[in-house]
PDB file of C-alpha atoms in Angstrom:
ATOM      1  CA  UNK A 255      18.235 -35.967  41.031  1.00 52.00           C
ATOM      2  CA  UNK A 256      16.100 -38.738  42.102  1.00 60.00           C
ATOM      3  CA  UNK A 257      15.972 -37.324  45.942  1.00 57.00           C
ATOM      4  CA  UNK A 258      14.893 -33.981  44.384  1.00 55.00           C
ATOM      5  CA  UNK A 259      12.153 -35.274  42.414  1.00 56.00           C
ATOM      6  CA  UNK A 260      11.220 -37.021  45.934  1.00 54.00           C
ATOM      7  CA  UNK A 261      11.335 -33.576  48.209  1.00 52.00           C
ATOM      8  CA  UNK A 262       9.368 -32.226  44.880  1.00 56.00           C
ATOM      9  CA  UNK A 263       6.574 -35.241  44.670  1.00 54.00           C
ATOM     10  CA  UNK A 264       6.570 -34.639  49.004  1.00 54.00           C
ATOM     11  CA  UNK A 265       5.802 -31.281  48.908  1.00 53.00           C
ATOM     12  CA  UNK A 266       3.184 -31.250  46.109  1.00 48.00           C
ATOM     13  CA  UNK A 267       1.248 -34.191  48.054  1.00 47.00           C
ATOM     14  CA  UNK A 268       1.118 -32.203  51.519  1.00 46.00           C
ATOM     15  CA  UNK A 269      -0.189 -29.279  50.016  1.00 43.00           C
ATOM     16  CA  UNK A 270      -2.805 -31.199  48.204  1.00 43.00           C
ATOM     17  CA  UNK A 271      -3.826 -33.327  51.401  1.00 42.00           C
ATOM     18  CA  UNK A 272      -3.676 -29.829  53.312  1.00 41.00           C
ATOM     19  CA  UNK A 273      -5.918 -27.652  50.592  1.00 44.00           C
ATOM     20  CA  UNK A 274      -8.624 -30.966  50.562  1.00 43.00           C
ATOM     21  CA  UNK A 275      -8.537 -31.147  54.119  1.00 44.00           C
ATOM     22  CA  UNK A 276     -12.510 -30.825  55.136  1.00 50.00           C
ATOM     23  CA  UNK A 277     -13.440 -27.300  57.199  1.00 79.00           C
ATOM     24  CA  UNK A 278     -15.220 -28.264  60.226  1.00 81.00           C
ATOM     25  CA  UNK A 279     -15.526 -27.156  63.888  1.00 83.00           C
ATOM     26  CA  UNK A 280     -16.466 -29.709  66.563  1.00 83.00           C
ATOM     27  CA  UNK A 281     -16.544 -29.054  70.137  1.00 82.00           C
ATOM     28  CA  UNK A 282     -18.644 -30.313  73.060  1.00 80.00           C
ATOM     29  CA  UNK A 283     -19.956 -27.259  75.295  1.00 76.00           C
ATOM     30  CA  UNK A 284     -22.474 -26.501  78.167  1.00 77.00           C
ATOM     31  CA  UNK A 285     -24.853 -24.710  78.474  1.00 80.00           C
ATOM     32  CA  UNK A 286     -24.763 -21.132  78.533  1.00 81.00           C
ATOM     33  CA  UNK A 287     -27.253 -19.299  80.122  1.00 81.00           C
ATOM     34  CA  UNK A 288     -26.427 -15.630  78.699  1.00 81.00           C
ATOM     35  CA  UNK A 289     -24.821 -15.725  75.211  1.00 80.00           C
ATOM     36  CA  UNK A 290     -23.838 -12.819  73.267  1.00 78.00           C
ATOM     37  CA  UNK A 291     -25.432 -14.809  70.514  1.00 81.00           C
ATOM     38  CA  UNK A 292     -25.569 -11.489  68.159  1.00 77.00           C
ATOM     39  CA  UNK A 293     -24.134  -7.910  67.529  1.00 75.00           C
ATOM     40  CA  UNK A 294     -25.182  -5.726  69.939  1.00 77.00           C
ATOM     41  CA  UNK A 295     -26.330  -8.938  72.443  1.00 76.00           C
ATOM     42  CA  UNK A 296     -29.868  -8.101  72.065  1.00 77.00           C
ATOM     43  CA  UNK A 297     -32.389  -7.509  69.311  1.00 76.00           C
ATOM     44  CA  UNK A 298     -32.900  -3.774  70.302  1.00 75.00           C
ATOM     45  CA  UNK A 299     -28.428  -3.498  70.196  1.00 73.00           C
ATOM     46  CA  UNK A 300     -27.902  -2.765  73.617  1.00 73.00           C
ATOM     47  CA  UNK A 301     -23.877  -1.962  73.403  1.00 69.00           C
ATOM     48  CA  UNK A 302     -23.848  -0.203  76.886  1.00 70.00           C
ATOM     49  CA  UNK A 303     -23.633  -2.786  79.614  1.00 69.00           C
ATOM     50  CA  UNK A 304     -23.303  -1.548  83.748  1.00 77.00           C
ATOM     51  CA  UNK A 305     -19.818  -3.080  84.513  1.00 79.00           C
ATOM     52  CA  UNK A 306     -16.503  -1.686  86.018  1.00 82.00           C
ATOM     53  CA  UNK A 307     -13.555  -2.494  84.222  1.00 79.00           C
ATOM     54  CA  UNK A 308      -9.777  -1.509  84.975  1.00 80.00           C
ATOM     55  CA  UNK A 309      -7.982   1.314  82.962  1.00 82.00           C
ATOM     56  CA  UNK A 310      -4.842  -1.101  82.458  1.00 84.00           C
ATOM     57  CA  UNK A 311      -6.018  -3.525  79.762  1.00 82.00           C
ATOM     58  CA  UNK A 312      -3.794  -6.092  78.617  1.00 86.00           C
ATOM     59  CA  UNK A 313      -3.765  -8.665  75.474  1.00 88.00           C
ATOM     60  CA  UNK A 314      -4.689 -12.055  75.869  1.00 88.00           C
ATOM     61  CA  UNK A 315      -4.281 -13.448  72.712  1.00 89.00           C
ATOM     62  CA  UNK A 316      -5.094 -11.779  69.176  1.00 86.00           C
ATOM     63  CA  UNK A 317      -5.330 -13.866  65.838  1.00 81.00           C
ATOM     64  CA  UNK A 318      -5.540 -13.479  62.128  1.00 75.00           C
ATOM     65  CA  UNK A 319      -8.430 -14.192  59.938  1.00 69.00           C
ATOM     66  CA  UNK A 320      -8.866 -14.431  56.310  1.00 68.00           C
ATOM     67  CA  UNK A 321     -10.188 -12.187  54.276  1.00 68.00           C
ATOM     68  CA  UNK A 322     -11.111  -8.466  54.166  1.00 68.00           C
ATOM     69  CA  UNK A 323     -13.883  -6.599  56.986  1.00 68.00           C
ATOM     70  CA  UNK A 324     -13.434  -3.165  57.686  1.00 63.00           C
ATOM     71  CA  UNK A 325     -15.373  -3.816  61.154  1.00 65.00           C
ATOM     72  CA  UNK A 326     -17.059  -6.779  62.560  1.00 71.00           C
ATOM     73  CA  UNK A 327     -18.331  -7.902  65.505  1.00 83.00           C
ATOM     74  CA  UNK A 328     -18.243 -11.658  67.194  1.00 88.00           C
ATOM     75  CA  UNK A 329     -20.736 -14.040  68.802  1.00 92.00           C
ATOM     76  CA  UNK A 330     -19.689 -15.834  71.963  1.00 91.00           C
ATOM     77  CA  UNK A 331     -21.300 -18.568  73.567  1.00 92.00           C
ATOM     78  CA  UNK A 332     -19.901 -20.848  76.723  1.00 92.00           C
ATOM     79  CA  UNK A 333     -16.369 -20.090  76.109  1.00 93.00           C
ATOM     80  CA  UNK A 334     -16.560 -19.932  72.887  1.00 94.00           C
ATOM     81  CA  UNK A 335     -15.658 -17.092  70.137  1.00 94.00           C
ATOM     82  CA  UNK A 336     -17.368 -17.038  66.591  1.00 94.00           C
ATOM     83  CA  UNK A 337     -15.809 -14.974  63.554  1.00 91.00           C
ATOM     84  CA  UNK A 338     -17.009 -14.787  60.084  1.00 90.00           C
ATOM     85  CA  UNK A 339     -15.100 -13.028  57.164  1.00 87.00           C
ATOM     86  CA  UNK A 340     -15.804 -11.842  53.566  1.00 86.00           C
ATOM     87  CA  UNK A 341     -14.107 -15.349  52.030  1.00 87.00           C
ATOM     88  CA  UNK A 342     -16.370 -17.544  53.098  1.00 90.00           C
ATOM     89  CA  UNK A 343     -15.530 -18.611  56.449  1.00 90.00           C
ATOM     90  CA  UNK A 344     -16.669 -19.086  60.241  1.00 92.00           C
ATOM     91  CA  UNK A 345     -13.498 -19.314  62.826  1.00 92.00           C
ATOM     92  CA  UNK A 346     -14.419 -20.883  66.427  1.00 94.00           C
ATOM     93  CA  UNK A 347     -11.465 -19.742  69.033  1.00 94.00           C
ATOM     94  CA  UNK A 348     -11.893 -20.759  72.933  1.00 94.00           C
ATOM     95  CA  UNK A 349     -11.877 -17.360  74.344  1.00 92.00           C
ATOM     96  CA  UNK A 350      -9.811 -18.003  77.183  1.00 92.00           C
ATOM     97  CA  UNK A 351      -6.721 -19.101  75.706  1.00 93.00           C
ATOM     98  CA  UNK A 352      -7.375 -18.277  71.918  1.00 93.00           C
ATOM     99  CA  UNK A 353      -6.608 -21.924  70.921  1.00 93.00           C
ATOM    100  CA  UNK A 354      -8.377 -22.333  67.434  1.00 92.00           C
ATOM    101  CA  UNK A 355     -10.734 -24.612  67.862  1.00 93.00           C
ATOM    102  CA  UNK A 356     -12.283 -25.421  63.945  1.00 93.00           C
ATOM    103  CA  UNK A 357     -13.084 -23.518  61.028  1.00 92.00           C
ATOM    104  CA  UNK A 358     -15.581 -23.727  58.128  1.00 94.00           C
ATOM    105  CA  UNK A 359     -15.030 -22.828  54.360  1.00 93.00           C
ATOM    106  CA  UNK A 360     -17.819 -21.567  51.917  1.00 91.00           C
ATOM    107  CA  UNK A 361     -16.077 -20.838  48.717  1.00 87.00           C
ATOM    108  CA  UNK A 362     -19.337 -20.065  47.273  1.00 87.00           C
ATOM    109  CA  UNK A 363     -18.894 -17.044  49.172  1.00 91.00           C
ATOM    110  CA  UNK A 364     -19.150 -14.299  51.944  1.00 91.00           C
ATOM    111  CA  UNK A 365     -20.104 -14.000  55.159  1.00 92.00           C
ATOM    112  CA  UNK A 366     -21.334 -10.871  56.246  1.00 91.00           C
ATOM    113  CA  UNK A 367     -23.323 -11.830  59.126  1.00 91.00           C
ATOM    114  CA  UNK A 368     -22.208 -12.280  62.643  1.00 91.00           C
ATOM    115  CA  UNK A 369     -23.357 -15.876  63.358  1.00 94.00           C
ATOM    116  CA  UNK A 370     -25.735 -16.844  65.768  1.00 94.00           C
ATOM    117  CA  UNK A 371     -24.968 -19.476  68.469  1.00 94.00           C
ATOM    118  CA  UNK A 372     -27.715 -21.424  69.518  1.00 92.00           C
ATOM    119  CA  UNK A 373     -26.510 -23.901  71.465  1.00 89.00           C
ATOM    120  CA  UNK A 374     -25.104 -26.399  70.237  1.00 92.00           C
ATOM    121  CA  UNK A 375     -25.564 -24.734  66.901  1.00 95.00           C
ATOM    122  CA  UNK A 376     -24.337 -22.228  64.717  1.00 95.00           C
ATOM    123  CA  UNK A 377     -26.557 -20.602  61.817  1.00 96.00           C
ATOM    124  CA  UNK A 378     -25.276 -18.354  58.981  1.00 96.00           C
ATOM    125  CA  UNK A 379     -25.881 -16.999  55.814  1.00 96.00           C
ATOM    126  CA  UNK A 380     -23.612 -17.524  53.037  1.00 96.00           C
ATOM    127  CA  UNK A 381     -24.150 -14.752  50.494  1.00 95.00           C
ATOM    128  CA  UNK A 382     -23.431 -16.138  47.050  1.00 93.00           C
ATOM    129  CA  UNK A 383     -21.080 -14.559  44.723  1.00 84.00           C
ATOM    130  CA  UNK A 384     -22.042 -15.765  41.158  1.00 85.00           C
ATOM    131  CA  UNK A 385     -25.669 -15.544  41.843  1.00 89.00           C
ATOM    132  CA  UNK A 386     -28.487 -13.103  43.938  1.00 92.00           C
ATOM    133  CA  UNK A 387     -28.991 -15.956  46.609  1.00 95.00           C
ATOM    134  CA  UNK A 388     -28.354 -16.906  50.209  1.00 96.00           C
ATOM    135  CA  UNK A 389     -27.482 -20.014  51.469  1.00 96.00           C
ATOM    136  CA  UNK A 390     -28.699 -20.294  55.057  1.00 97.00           C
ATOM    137  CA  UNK A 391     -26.395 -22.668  56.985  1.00 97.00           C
ATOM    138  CA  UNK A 392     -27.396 -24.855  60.214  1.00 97.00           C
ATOM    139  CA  UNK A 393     -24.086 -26.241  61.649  1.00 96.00           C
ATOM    140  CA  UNK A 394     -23.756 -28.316  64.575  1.00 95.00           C
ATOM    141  CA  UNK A 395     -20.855 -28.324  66.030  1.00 92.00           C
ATOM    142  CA  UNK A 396     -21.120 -30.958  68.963  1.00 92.00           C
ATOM    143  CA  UNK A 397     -21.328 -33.382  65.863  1.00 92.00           C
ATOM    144  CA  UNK A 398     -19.043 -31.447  63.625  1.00 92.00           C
ATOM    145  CA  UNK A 399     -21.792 -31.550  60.692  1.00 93.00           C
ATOM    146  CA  UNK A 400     -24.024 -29.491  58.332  1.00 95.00           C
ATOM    147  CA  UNK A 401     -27.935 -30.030  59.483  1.00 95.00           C
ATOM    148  CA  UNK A 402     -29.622 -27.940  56.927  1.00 95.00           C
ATOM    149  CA  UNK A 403     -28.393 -25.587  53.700  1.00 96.00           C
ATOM    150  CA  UNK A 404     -31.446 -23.577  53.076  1.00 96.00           C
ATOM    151  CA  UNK A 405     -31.377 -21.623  49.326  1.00 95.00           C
ATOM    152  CA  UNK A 406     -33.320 -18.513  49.203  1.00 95.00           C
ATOM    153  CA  UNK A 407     -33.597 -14.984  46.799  1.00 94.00           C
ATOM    154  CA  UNK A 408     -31.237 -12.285  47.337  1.00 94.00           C
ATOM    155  CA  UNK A 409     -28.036 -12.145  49.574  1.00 94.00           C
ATOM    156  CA  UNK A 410     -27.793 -11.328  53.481  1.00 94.00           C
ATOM    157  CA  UNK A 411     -25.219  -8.439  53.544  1.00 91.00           C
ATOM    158  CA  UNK A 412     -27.082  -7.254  57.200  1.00 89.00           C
ATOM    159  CA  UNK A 413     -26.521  -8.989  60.363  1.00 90.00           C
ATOM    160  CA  UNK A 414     -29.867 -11.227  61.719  1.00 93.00           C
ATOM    161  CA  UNK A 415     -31.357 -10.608  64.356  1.00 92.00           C
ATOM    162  CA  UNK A 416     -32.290 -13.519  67.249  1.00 91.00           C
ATOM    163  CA  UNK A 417     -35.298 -13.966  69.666  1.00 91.00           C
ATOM    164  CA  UNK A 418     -35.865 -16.539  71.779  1.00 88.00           C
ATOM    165  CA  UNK A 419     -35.533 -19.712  69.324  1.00 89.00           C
ATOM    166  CA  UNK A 420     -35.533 -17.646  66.093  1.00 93.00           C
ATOM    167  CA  UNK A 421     -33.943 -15.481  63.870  1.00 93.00           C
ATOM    168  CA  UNK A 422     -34.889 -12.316  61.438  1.00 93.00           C
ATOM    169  CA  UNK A 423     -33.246 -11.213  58.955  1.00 94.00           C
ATOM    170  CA  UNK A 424     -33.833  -9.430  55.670  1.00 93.00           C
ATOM    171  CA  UNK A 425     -32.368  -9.818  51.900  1.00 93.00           C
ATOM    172  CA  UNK A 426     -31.018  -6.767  49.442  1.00 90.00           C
ATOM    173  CA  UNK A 427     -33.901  -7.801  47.398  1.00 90.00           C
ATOM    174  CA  UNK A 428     -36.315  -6.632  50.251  1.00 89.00           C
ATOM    175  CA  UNK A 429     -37.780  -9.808  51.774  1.00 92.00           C
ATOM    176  CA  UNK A 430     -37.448 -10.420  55.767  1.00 93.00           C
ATOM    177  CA  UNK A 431     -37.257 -14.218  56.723  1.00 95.00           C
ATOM    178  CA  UNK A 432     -37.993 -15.701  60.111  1.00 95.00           C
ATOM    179  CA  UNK A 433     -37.104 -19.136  60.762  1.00 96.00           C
ATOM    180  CA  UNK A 434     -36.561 -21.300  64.190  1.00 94.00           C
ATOM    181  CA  UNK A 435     -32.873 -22.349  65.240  1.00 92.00           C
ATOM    182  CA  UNK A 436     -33.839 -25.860  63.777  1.00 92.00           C
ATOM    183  CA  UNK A 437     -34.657 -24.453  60.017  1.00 92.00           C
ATOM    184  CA  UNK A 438     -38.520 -24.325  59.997  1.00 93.00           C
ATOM    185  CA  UNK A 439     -39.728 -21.267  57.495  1.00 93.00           C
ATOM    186  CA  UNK A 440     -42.149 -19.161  59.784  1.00 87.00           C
ATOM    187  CA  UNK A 441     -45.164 -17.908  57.398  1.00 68.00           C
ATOM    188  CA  UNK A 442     -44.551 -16.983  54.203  1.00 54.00           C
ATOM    189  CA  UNK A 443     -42.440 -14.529  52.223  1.00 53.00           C
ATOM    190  CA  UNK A 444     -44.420 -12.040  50.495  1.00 45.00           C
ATOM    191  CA  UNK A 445     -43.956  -8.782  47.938  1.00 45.00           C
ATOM    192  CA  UNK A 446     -45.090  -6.752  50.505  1.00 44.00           C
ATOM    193  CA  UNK A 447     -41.877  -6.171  51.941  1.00 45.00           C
ATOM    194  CA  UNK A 448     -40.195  -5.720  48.544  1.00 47.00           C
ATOM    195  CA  UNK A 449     -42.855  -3.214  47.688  1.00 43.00           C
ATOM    196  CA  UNK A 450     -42.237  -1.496  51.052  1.00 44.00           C
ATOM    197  CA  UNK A 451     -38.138  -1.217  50.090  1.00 45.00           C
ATOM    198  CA  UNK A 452     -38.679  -0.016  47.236  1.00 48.00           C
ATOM    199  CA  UNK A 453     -40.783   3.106  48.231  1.00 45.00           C
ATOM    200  CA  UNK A 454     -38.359   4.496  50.867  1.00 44.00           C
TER     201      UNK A 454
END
């Protein structure tokens, strides 16, 4: 009985350890000259790009992610691959070999936004469940730490939009944001844009 209560006490303490174990992605990378930082590569979504491939494809590695999307798309930069999902998190594969390299975990809640390599970092939006807000997330990952969680009104359910050093994006309460990869506000949010949503 006593080795029982042993495997028992074993078992509880790994899956404790495991479910407490801290999300993070480090990874050291160069840089890349040409990212596919964002869906559709550029800010006016060019998906057509001039290059012959073969008719024969063939799998080089596939993996699963949590939680539900009924399409996404993924951000690459150097050689690596950025996924986000509806639970919360952001998975970093190499995309040669599919290795995984780190994740994060937001149980706050959702994704919905590709994110946006810039790089050494990562930004994101975290759309809160509970509560109409965004938490805006600079991550970077050559130190494997959190550099700024920004809170603002409404939640990012669109995918943002980078140029150059910056990114736009807009909340489903009607106010676009612009900020620079490093987390300075650009100008200042007005009802303008909220007006403007609501007309149309």
């Amino acid at each position: 009985m006593g080795l029982l209560k042993y495997k028992i006490f074993s078992m509880l303490a790994l899956l404790l350890i495991s479910g407490c174990a801290r999300s993070v992605i480090k990874y050291a990378t160069k840089l890349d000259e040409s990212p596919y930082q964002m869906y559709g590569k550029t800010p006016s979504r060019e998906f057509y790009l001039p290059v012959s491939i073969s008719d024969s494809l063939v799998l080089k590695w596939e993996s699963e992610a949590n939680g539900s999307f009924p399409n996404s798309s993924v951000s690459i930069y150097e050689d690596l691959v950025f996924i986000n999902d509806l639970s919360g998190r952001i998975f970093c594969y190499n995309i040669e070999s599919g290795k995984k390299i780190g994740s994060l975990k937001y149980s706050s809640g959702g994704v919905y936004s590709t994110p946006i390599p810039f790089r050494t970092k990562i930004i994101f939006p975290v759309a809160l469940e509970k509560d109409n807000l965004t938490d805006l997330i600079i991550y970077d990952y050559s130190q494997g730490d959190e550099l700024k969680d920004i809170e603002l009104p409404g939640r990012v359910l669109t995918q943002m939009i980078a140029v150059n050093d910056e990114i736009l994006f807009t909340t489903e309460v009607g106010i676009a944001f612009k900020f620079s990869s490093l987390g300075k506000k650009y100008g200042k949010h007005t009802h303008e844009c909220q007006l403007a949503a609501r007309q149309h």
